[in-house]
PDB file of C-alpha atoms and ligand atoms in Angstrom:
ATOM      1  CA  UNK D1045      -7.821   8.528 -29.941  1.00  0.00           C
ATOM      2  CA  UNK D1046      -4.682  10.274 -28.447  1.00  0.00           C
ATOM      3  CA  UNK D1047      -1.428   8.629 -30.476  1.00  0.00           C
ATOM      4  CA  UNK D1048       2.031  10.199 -30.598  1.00  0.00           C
ATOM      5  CA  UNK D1049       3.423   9.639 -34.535  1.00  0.00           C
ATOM      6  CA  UNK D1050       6.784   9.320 -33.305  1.00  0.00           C
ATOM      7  CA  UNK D1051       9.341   6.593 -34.694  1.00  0.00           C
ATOM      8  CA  UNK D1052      11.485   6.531 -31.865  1.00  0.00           C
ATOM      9  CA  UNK D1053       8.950   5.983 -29.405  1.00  0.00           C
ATOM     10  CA  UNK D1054       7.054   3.484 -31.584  1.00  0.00           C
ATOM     11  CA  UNK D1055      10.354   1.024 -32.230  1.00  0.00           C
ATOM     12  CA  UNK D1056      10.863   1.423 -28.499  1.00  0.00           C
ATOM     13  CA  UNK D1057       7.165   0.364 -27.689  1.00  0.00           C
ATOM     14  CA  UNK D1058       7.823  -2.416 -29.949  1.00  0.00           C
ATOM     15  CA  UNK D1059      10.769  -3.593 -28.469  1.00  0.00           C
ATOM     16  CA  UNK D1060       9.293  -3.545 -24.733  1.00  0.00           C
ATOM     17  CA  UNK D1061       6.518  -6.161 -25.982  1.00  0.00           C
ATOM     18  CA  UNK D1062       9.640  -8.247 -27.725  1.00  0.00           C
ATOM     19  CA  UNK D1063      11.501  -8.234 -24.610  1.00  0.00           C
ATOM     20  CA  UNK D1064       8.288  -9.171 -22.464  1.00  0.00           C
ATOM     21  CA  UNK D1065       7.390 -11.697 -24.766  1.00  0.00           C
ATOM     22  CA  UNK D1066      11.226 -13.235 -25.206  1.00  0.00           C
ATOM     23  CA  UNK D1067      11.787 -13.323 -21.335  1.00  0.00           C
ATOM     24  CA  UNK D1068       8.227 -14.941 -20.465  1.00  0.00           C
ATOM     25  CA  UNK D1069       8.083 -17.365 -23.120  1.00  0.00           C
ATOM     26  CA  UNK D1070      11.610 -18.345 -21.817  1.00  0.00           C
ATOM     27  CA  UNK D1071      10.197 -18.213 -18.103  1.00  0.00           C
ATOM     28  CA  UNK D1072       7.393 -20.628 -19.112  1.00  0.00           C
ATOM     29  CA  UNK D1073       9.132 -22.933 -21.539  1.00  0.00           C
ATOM     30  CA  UNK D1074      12.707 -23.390 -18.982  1.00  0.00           C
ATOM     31  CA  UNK D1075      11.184 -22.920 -15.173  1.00  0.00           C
ATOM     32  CA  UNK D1076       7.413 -23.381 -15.325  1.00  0.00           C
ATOM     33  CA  UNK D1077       6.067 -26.288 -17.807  1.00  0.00           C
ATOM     34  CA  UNK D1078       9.382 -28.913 -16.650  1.00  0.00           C
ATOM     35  CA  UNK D1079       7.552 -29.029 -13.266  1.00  0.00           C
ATOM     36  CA  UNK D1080       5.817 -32.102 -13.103  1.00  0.00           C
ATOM     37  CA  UNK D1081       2.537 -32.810 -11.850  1.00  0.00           C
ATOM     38  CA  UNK D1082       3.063 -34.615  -8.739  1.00  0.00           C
ATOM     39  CA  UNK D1083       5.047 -31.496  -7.508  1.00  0.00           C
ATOM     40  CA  UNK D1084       3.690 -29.105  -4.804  1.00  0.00           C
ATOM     41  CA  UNK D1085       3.184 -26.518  -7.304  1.00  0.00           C
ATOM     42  CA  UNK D1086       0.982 -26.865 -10.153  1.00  0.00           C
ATOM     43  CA  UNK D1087       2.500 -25.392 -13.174  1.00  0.00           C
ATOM     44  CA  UNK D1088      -1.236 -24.540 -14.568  1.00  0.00           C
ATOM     45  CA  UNK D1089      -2.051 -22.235 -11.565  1.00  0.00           C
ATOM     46  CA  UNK D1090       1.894 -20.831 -12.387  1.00  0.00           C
ATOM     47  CA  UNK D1091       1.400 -20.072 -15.831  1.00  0.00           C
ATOM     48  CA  UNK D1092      -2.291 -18.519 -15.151  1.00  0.00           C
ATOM     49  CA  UNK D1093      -0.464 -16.171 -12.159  1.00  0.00           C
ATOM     50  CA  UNK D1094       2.206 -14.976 -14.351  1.00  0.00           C
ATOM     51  CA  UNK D1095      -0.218 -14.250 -17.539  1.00  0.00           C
ATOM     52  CA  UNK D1096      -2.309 -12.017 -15.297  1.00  0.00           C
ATOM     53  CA  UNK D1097       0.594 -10.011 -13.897  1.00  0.00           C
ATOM     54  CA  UNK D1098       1.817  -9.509 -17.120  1.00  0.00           C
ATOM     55  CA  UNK D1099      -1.604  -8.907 -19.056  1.00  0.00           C
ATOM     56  CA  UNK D1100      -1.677  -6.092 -16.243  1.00  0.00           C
ATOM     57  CA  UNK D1101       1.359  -4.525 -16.917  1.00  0.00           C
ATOM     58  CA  UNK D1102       0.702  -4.621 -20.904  1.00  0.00           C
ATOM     59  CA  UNK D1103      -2.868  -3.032 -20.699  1.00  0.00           C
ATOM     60  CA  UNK D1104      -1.730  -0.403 -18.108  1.00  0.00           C
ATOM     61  CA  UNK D1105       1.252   0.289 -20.855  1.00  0.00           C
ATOM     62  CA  UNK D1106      -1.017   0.281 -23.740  1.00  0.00           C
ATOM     63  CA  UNK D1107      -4.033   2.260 -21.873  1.00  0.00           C
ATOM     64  CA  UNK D1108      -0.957   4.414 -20.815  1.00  0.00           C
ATOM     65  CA  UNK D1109       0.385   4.766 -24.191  1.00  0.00           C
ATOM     66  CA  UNK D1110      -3.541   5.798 -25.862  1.00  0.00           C
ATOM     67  CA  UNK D1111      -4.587   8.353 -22.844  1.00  0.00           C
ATOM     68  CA  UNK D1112      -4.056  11.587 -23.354  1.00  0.00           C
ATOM     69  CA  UNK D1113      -1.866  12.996 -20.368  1.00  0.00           C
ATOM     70  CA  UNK D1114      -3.698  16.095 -19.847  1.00  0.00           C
ATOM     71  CA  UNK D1115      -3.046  18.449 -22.943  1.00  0.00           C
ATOM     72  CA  UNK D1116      -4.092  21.804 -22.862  1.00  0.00           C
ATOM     73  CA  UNK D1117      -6.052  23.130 -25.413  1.00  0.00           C
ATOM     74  CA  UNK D1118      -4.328  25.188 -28.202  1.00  0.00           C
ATOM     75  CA  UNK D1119      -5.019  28.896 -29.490  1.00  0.00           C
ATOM     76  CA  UNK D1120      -7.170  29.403 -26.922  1.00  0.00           C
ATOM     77  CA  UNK D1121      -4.245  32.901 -26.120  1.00  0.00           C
ATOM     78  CA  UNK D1122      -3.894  35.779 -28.860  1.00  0.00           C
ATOM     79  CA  UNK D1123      -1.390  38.341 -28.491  1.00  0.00           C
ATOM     80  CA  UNK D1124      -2.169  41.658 -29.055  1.00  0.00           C
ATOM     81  CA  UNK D1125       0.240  43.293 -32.185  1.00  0.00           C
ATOM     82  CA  UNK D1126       1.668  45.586 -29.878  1.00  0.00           C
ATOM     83  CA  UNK D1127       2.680  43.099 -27.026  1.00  0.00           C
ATOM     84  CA  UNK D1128       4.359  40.772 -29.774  1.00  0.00           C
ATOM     85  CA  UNK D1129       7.448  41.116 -28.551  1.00  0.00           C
ATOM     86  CA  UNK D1130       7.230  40.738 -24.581  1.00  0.00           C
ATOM     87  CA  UNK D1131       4.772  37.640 -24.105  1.00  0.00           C
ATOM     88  CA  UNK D1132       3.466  37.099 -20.977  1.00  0.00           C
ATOM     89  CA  UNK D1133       5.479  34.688 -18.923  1.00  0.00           C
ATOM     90  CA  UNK D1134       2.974  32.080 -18.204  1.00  0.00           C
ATOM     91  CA  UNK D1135       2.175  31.670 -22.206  1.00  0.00           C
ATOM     92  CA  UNK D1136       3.351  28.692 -24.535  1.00  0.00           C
ATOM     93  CA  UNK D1137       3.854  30.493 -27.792  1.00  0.00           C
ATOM     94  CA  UNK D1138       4.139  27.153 -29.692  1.00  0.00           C
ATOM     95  CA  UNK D1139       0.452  25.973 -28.254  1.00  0.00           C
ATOM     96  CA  UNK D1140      -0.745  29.828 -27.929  1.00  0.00           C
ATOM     97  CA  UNK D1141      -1.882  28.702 -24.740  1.00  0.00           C
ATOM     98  CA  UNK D1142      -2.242  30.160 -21.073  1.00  0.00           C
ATOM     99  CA  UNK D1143      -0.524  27.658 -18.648  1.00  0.00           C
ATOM    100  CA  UNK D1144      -0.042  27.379 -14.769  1.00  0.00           C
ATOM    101  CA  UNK D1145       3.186  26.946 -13.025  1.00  0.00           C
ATOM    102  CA  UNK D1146       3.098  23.146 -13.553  1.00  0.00           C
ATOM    103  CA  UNK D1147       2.011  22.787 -17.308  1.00  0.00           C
ATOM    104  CA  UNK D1148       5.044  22.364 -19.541  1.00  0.00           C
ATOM    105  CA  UNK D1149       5.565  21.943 -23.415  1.00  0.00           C
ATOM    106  CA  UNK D1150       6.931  18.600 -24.581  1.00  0.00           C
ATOM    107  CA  UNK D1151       8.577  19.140 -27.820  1.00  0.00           C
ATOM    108  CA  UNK D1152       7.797  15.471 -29.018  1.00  0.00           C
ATOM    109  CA  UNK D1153       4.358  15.476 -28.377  1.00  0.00           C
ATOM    110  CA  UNK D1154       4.078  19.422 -30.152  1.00  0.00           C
ATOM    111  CA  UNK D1155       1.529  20.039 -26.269  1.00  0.00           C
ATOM    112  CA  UNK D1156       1.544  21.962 -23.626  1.00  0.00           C
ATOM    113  CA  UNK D1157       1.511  18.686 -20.898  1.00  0.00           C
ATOM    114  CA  UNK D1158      -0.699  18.898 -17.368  1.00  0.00           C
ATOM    115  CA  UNK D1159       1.742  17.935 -14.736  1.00  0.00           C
ATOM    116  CA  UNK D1160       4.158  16.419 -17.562  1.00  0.00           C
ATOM    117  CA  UNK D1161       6.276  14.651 -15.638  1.00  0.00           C
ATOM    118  CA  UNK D1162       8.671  13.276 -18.745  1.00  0.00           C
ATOM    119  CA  UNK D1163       8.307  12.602 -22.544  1.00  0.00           C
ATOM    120  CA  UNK D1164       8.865   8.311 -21.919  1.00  0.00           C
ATOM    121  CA  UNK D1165       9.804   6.496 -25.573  1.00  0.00           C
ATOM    122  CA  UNK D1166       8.752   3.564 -23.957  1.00  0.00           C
ATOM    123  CA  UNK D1167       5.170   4.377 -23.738  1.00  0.00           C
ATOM    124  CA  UNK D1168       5.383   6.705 -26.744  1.00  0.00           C
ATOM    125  CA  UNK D1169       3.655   9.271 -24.526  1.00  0.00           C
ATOM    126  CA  UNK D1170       4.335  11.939 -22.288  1.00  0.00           C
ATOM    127  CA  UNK D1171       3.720  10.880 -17.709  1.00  0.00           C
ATOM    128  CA  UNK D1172       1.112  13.310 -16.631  1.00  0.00           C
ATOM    129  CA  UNK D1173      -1.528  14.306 -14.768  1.00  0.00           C
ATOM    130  CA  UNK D1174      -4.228  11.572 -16.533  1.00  0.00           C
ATOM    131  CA  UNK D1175      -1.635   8.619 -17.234  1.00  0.00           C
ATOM    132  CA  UNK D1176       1.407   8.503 -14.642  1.00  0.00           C
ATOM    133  CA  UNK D1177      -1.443   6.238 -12.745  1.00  0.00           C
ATOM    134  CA  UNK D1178      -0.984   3.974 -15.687  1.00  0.00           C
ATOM    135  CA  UNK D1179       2.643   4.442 -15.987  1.00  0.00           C
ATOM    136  CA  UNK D1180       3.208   3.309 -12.526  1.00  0.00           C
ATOM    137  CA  UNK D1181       1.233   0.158 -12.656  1.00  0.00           C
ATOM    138  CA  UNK D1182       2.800  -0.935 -16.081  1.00  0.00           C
ATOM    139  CA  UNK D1183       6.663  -0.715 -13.994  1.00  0.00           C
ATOM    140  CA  UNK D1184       4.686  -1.857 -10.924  1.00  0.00           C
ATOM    141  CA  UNK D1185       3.225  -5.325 -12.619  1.00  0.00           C
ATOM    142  CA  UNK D1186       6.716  -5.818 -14.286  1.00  0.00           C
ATOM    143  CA  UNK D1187       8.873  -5.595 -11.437  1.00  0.00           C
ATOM    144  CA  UNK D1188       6.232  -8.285  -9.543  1.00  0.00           C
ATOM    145  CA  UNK D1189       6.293 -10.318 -12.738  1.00  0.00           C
ATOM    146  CA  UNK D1190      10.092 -10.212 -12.418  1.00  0.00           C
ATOM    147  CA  UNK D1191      10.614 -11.534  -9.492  1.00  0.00           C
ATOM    148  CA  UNK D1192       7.962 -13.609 -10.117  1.00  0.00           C
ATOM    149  CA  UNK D1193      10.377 -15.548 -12.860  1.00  0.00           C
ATOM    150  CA  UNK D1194      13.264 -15.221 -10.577  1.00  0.00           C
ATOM    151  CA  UNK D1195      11.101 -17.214  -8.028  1.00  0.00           C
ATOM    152  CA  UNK D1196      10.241 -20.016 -10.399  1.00  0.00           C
ATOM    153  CA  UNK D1197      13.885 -20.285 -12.157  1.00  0.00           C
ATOM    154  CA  UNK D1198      15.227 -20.890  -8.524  1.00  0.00           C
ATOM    155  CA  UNK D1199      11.719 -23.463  -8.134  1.00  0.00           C
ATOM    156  CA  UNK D1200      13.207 -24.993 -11.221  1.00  0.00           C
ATOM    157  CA  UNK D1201      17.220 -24.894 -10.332  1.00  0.00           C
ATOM    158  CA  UNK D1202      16.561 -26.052  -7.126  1.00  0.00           C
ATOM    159  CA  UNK D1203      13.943 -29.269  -7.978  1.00  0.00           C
ATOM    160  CA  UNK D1204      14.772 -30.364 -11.857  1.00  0.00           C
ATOM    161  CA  UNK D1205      19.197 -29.574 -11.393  1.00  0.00           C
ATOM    162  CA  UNK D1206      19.429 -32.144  -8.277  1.00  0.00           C
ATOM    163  CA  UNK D1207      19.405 -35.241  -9.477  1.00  0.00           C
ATOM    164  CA  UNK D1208      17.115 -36.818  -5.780  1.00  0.00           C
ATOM    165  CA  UNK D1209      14.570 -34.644  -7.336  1.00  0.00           C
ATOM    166  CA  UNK D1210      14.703 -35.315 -11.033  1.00  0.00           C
ATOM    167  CA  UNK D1211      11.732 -37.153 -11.104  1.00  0.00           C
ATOM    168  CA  UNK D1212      10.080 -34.460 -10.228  1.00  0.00           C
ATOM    169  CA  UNK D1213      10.246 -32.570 -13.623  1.00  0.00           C
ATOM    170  CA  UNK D1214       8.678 -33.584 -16.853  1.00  0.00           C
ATOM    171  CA  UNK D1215      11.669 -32.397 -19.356  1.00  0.00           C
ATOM    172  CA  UNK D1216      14.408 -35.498 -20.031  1.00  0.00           C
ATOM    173  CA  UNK D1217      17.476 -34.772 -17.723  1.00  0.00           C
ATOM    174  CA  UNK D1218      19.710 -34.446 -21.322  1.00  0.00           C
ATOM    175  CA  UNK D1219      17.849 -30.926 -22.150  1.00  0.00           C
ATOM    176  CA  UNK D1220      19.008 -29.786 -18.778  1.00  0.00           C
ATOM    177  CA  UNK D1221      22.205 -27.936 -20.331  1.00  0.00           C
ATOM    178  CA  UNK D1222      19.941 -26.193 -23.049  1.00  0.00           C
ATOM    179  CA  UNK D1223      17.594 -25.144 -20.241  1.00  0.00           C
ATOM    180  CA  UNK D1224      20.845 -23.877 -18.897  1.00  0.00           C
ATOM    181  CA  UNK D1225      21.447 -21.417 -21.327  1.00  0.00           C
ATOM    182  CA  UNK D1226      18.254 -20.287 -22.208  1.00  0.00           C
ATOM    183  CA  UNK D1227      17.707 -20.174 -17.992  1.00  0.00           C
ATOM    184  CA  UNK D1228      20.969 -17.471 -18.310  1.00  0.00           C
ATOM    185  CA  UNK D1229      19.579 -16.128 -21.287  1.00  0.00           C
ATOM    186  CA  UNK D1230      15.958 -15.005 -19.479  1.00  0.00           C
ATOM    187  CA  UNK D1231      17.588 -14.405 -15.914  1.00  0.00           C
ATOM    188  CA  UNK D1232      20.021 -11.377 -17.583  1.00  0.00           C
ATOM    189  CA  UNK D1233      17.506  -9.651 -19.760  1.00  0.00           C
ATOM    190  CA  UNK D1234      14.762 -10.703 -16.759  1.00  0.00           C
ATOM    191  CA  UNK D1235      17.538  -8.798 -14.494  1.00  0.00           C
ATOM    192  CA  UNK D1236      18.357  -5.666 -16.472  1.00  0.00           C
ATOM    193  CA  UNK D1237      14.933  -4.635 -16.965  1.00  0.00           C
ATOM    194  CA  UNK D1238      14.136  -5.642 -13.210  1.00  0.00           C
ATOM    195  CA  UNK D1239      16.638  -2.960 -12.556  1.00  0.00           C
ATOM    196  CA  UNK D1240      14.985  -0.600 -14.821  1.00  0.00           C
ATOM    197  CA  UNK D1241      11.382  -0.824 -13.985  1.00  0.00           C
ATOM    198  CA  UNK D1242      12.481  -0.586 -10.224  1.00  0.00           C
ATOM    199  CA  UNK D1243      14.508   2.345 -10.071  1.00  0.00           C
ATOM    200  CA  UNK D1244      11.667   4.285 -12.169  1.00  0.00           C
ATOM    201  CA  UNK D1245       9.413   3.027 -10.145  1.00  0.00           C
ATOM    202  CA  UNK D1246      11.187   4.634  -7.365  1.00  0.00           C
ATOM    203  CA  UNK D1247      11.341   7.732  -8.971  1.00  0.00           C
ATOM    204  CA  UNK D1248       7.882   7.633  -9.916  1.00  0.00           C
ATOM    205  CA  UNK D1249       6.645   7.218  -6.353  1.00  0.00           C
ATOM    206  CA  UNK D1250       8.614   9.974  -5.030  1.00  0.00           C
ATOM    207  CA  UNK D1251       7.608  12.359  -7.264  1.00  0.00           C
ATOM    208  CA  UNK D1252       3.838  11.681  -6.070  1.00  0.00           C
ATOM    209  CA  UNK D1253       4.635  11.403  -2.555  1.00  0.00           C
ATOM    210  CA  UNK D1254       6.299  14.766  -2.403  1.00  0.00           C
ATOM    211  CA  UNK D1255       3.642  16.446  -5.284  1.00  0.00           C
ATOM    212  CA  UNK D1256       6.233  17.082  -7.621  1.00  0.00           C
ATOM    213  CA  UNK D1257       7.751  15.721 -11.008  1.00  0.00           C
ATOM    214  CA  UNK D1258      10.944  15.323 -12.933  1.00  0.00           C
ATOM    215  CA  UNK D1259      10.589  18.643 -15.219  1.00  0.00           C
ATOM    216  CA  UNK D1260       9.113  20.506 -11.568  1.00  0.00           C
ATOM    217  CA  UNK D1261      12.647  19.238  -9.776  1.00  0.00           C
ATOM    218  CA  UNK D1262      14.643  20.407 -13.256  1.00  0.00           C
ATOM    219  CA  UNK D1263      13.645  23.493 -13.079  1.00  0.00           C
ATOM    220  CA  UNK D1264      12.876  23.709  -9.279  1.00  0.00           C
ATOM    221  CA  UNK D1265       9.072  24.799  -9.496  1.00  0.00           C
ATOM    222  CA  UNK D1266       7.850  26.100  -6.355  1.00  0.00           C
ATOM    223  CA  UNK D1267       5.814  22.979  -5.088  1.00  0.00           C
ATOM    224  CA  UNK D1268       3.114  23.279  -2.681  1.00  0.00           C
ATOM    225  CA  UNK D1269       3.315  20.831   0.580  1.00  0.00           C
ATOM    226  CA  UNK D1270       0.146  18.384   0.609  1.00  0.00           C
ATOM    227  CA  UNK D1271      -0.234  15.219   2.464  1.00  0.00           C
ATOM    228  CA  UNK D1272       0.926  11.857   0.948  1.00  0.00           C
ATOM    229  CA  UNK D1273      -2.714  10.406   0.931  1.00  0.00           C
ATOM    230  CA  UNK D1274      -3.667  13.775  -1.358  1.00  0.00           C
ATOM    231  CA  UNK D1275      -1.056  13.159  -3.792  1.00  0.00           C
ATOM    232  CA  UNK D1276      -2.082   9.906  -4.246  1.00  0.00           C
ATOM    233  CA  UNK D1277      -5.567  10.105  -4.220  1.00  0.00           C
ATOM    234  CA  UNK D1278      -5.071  12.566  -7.065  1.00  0.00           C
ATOM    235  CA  UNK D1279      -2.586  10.620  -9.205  1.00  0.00           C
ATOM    236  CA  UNK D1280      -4.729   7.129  -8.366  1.00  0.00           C
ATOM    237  CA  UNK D1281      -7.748   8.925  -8.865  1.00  0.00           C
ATOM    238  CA  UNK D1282     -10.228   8.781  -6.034  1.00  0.00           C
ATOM    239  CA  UNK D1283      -9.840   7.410  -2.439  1.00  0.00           C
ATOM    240  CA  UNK D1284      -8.179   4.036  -1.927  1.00  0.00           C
ATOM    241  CA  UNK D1285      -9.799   0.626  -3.296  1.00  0.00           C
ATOM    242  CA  UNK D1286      -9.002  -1.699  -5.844  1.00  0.00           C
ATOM    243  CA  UNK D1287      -8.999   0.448  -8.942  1.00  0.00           C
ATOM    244  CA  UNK D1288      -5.672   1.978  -7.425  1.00  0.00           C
ATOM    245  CA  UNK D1289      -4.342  -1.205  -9.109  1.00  0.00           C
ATOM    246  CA  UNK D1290      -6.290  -1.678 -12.084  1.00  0.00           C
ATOM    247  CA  UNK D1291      -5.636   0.492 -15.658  1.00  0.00           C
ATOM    248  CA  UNK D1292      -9.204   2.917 -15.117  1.00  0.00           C
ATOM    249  CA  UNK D1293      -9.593   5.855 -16.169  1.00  0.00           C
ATOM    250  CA  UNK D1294      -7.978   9.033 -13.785  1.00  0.00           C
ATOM    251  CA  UNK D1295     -10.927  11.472 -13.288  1.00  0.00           C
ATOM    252  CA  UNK D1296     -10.038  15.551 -12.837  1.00  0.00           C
ATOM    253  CA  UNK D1297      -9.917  16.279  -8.761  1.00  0.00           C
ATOM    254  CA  UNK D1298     -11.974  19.263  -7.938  1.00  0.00           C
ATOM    255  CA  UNK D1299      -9.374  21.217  -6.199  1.00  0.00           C
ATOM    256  CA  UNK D1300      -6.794  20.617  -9.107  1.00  0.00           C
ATOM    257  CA  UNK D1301      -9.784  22.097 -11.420  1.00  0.00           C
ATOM    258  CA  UNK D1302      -9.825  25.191  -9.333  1.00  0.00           C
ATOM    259  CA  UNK D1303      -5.907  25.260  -8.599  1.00  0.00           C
ATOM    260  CA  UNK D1304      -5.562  25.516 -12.512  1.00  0.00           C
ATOM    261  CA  UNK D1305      -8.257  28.168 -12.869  1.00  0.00           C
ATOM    262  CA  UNK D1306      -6.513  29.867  -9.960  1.00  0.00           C
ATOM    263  CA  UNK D1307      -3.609  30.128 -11.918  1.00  0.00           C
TER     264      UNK D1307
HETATM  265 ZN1  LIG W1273       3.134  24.350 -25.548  1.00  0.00          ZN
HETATM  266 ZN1  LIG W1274       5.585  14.288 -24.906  1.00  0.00          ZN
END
């Protein structure tokens, strides 16, 4: 199984299924469970939404986190004595590996990276080629599970804070202020990593759209143009349906097997 021993990466992988578990349990326990059962919504069908957007987003991050990215295989390059001191230019000496124009070493990971895109301490993994599918669902399920709890804190303000509709909700009117806070409490952490998941998401859909990645823009790699629906066949794996949006597996496209060979 592919694992990167890395402390930082591990503490922050820790601390993304704290904060997901801190902000829903506050989710369920303030907004969701005080609605009542004679209210439109009921807060069964609620909970059972939000645990499957957020089971989603956890496998993709720990399928994302245990997939290899698309390392190339080491010492598979020996340099001749004589040549020791001029390398070839498309050689990792580290990995002692031949690489194309869009493999690059992550110095975390100690690999030579397919299509590395970054080196993320929130998965503990390097994005590329075989898990930036993953990576994108885990950012796309928690920005919908976001807004998700911003929709049912505002379900909540709006029915269980006026006091017409206080009979709708099943928590005693005196816990209201304590809801309060802990309401604040979910809605800023809720909010900050809203902000986070979305803007990488962002950048994470770019980068496919326009076949490129965050090392390829660093260092401006010559890209070559392809349509949108090639990029993201290859980065969903396969032509559109449903496993676009489920954590599977990302099989090798054919004519990235013989663009690598090519190069
Ligand atoms: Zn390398
Ligand atoms: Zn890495």
């Amino acid at each position: 199984m592919w694992f990167i021993y890395d402390s930082c990466g591990i503490g922050c992988c820790v601390g993304t299924y704290c904060i997901m578990t801190f902000v829903s349990s506050l989710v369920i326990k303030v907004a969701i469970l005080p609605l009542g059962r004679e209210n439109y919504i009921s807060p069964s069908i609620c909970i059972i939404i939000y645990m499957i957007l957020l089971l989603l987003g956890g496998l993709s991050h720990f399928i994302c986190m245990i997939t290899d990215p698309g390392a190339m295989p080491r010492n598979t390059f020996h340099i001749a004595k004589d040549d020791i001191n001029k390398p070839p230019p498309q050689v990792c000496l580290r990995c002692r590996c031949e690489k194309s124009h869009r493999v690059h070493h992550c110095s975390v990971c100690e690999r030579c990276i397919d299509k590395m895109d970054h080196h993320c301490p929130w998965v503990n993994n390097c994005v590329g080629y075989y898990n930036q599918k993953h990576f994108v669902l885990f950012l796309f399920y928690i920005m919908v599970a976001c807004l998700y709890s911003f929709i049912m804190l505002i379900i909540r303000v709006s029915y269980c804070a006026s006091y017409k509709k206080a009979e709708l909700c099943t928590r005693p009117r005196e816990d209201t202020a304590l809801d309060l806070l802990l309401g604040m409490a979910a809605l800023f952490v809720g909010g900050v990593f809203f902000l986070f998941v979305t803007v990488m998401l962002y950048d994470q859909l770019s980068c496919i759209i326009n076949n490129t990645s965050g090392i390829d823009l660093l260092k401006k790699t010559p890209i070559e143009k392809r349509s949108v629906r090639t990029n993201l066949e290859e980065t969903f794996g396969g032509r559109f349906s449903i496993f676009w949006f489920l954590p599977t597996k990302v099989k090798r496209n054919l004519t990235r097997a013989v663009d690598m060979i090519e190069n």
